[in-house]
Short mmCIF file of C-alpha atoms in Angstrom, two decimals:
data_model
loop_
_atom_site.label_atom_id
_atom_site.label_comp_id
_atom_site.label_asym_id
_atom_site.label_seq_id
_atom_site.Cartn_x
_atom_site.Cartn_y
_atom_site.Cartn_z
CA UNK A 1 109.90 132.11 251.24
CA UNK A 2 108.15 134.83 253.19
CA UNK A 3 106.56 137.62 251.16
CA UNK A 4 105.88 141.06 252.59
CA UNK A 5 102.23 141.57 253.42
CA UNK A 6 100.15 144.45 252.20
CA UNK A 7 100.34 147.02 255.07
CA UNK A 8 96.55 147.37 255.10
CA UNK A 9 96.06 143.62 255.50
CA UNK A 10 98.68 143.22 258.21
CA UNK A 11 97.38 141.82 261.49
CA UNK A 12 98.54 143.34 264.78
CA UNK A 13 98.78 141.69 268.19
CA UNK A 14 96.95 143.21 271.13
CA UNK A 15 100.28 144.40 272.54
CA UNK A 16 101.07 146.30 269.34
CA UNK A 17 97.60 147.87 269.34
CA UNK A 18 97.98 148.78 273.02
CA UNK A 19 101.26 150.56 272.27
CA UNK A 20 99.64 152.55 269.45
CA UNK A 21 96.82 153.79 271.71
CA UNK A 22 98.84 154.04 274.92
CA UNK A 23 96.53 151.69 276.83
CA UNK A 24 96.92 148.30 278.46
CA UNK A 25 96.51 145.09 276.43
CA UNK A 26 93.47 144.22 278.57
CA UNK A 27 91.77 147.40 277.33
CA UNK A 28 92.37 146.33 273.73
CA UNK A 29 90.79 142.95 274.49
CA UNK A 30 87.76 144.70 276.02
CA UNK A 31 87.44 146.86 272.89
CA UNK A 32 87.55 143.70 270.77
CA UNK A 33 84.90 141.94 272.86
CA UNK A 34 82.59 144.97 272.83
CA UNK A 35 82.88 145.39 269.06
CA UNK A 36 84.59 148.78 269.19
CA UNK A 37 87.65 147.27 267.54
CA UNK A 38 86.91 144.29 265.24
CA UNK A 39 89.24 141.35 265.65
CA UNK A 40 90.07 138.03 264.03
CA UNK A 41 90.89 134.93 266.05
CA UNK A 42 93.85 132.80 265.06
CA UNK A 43 93.78 129.00 265.10
CA UNK A 44 95.38 129.19 268.54
CA UNK A 45 92.55 131.40 269.83
CA UNK A 46 94.55 134.64 269.94
CA UNK A 47 93.00 137.89 268.77
CA UNK A 48 94.55 139.83 265.90
CA UNK A 49 93.53 143.28 264.70
CA UNK A 50 93.73 144.61 261.14
CA UNK A 51 96.27 147.44 260.90
CA UNK A 52 94.03 149.46 258.59
CA UNK A 53 91.12 149.40 261.05
CA UNK A 54 93.39 150.25 263.97
CA UNK A 55 94.88 153.24 262.13
CA UNK A 56 91.42 154.49 261.14
CA UNK A 57 90.29 154.37 264.78
CA UNK A 58 93.49 156.13 265.90
CA UNK A 59 92.89 158.92 263.37
CA UNK A 60 89.28 159.31 264.56
CA UNK A 61 90.47 159.63 268.14
CA UNK A 62 93.10 162.20 267.17
CA UNK A 63 90.49 164.25 265.29
CA UNK A 64 88.17 164.00 268.29
CA UNK A 65 90.89 165.21 270.65
CA UNK A 66 91.75 168.10 268.33
CA UNK A 67 88.21 169.46 268.70
CA UNK A 68 88.39 169.42 272.49
CA UNK A 69 89.28 172.48 274.54
CA UNK A 70 90.81 172.75 277.99
CA UNK A 71 89.83 175.21 280.70
CA UNK A 72 91.93 175.61 283.83
CA UNK A 73 90.13 177.18 286.78
CA UNK A 74 91.32 178.07 290.27
CA UNK A 75 88.69 177.28 292.91
CA UNK A 76 89.52 178.54 296.44
CA UNK A 77 86.96 176.22 298.11
CA UNK A 78 88.60 173.13 296.59
CA UNK A 79 90.64 172.33 299.71
CA UNK A 80 89.66 168.74 300.53
CA UNK A 81 88.84 165.46 298.82
CA UNK A 82 85.10 165.73 299.44
CA UNK A 83 85.11 169.06 297.57
CA UNK A 84 87.04 167.45 294.70
CA UNK A 85 84.41 164.70 294.49
CA UNK A 86 81.57 167.24 294.50
CA UNK A 87 83.19 169.38 291.78
CA UNK A 88 83.89 166.32 289.63
CA UNK A 89 80.27 165.21 290.01
CA UNK A 90 78.93 168.63 288.98
CA UNK A 91 81.24 168.92 285.97
CA UNK A 92 80.87 165.38 284.64
CA UNK A 93 77.08 165.85 284.62
CA UNK A 94 77.44 168.66 282.05
CA UNK A 95 76.91 167.68 278.41
CA UNK A 96 80.12 167.79 276.40
CA UNK A 97 82.53 167.30 279.32
CA UNK A 98 85.05 164.61 278.41
CA UNK A 99 87.50 164.70 281.31
CA UNK A 100 87.86 166.46 284.66
CA UNK A 101 91.13 166.68 286.57
CA UNK A 102 90.76 168.28 290.00
CA UNK A 103 93.48 168.89 292.59
CA UNK A 104 92.83 169.90 296.19
CA UNK A 105 96.57 170.51 296.60
CA UNK A 106 96.60 173.25 293.94
CA UNK A 107 92.95 174.36 294.28
CA UNK A 108 92.58 173.85 290.54
CA UNK A 109 90.36 171.97 288.14
CA UNK A 110 91.03 171.30 284.47
CA UNK A 111 88.04 170.53 282.30
CA UNK A 112 88.36 168.99 278.84
CA UNK A 113 85.18 169.63 276.88
CA UNK A 114 83.62 169.82 273.43
CA UNK A 115 83.15 173.52 272.57
CA UNK A 116 80.25 172.66 270.25
CA UNK A 117 78.21 171.47 273.25
CA UNK A 118 79.53 173.62 276.11
CA UNK A 119 81.26 176.94 276.79
CA UNK A 120 83.54 178.17 279.55
CA UNK A 121 80.77 180.40 280.89
CA UNK A 122 78.49 177.32 281.23
CA UNK A 123 81.19 175.58 283.27
CA UNK A 124 81.68 178.62 285.50
CA UNK A 125 77.91 179.00 285.96
CA UNK A 126 77.56 175.33 286.99
CA UNK A 127 80.39 175.67 289.51
CA UNK A 128 78.89 178.85 290.98
CA UNK A 129 75.46 177.19 291.34
CA UNK A 130 77.12 174.27 293.17
CA UNK A 131 78.81 176.68 295.59
CA UNK A 132 82.31 176.52 294.11
CA UNK A 133 82.87 179.86 292.37
CA UNK A 134 86.18 180.06 290.49
CA UNK A 135 88.73 182.71 291.40
CA UNK A 136 88.63 184.85 288.28
CA UNK A 137 91.83 186.66 289.26
CA UNK A 138 94.11 183.63 288.87
CA UNK A 139 96.73 184.68 291.43
CA UNK A 140 94.19 185.74 294.02
CA UNK A 141 94.92 189.43 293.40
CA UNK A 142 95.10 190.39 289.74
CA UNK A 143 93.47 189.76 286.40
CA UNK A 144 91.52 186.75 285.17
CA UNK A 145 93.21 183.47 284.31
CA UNK A 146 90.31 181.34 283.16
CA UNK A 147 91.75 179.88 279.97
CA UNK A 148 95.18 178.54 280.68
CA UNK A 149 97.45 175.91 279.23
CA UNK A 150 96.30 172.35 279.81
CA UNK A 151 97.59 170.54 282.86
CA UNK A 152 100.08 167.87 281.78
CA UNK A 153 98.78 164.30 281.70
CA UNK A 154 99.88 163.01 285.11
CA UNK A 155 98.98 159.43 284.24
CA UNK A 156 102.05 159.19 282.01
CA UNK A 157 105.58 158.85 283.36
CA UNK A 158 107.77 161.93 283.03
CA UNK A 159 110.72 161.14 280.71
CA UNK A 160 113.06 162.90 283.14
CA UNK A 161 112.74 159.89 285.45
CA UNK A 162 114.35 157.68 282.79
CA UNK A 163 117.57 159.69 283.09
CA UNK A 164 117.87 158.67 286.74
CA UNK A 165 117.89 154.97 285.96
CA UNK A 166 116.35 152.22 288.03
CA UNK A 167 115.61 153.03 291.65
CA UNK A 168 116.50 150.16 293.93
CA UNK A 169 115.38 150.05 297.53
CA UNK A 170 115.96 147.42 300.15
CA UNK A 171 114.00 146.75 303.30
CA UNK A 172 115.92 146.74 306.56
CA UNK A 173 116.08 143.28 308.17
CA UNK A 174 114.51 144.50 311.43
CA UNK A 175 111.47 145.81 309.53
CA UNK A 176 110.98 142.45 307.86
CA UNK A 177 111.30 140.60 311.17
CA UNK A 178 108.74 142.86 312.88
CA UNK A 179 106.25 142.60 310.02
CA UNK A 180 105.80 138.87 310.46
CA UNK A 181 106.97 138.17 306.91
CA UNK A 182 110.31 136.77 308.04
CA UNK A 183 109.32 133.14 307.61
CA UNK A 184 111.09 131.19 304.93
CA UNK A 185 108.77 129.70 302.37
#
């Protein structure tokens, strides 16, 4: 008869751990190999992760994210990909910068940083020294809009797409014939 395990001693698969952190299973394996996330190997050679350790790491990451601040800046000179690369390089070199999201389409950059190591004025100063001064008026005309709401995480799928269902597309036969992929295998 199967007995319920102690929740702290429960072992999780890499897929379960990946779902908890919102990463791919390959990332969980890399964490296990690097020692960031201790693992146990089963007799079959599969990795298992203690639930207690996984939850502790998740709580540490949540606490770390809670300390981070976001700054949204409009940069008029951010109109091409080479400018985006230059701005990202300048900002990622600053101590305390965790993430930089830059968009040449919207002329904006969002910086996620640790306020204990860096301030918004330091970020603005670094951008000005690099030749990318932020537009402190926000709309190009009015008052400052330096601290804004964080840009949504574009790496995650918008739940509104789920309401539309599965998108099915078919390739026209003439396109397949012209591409050279019409052979039967």
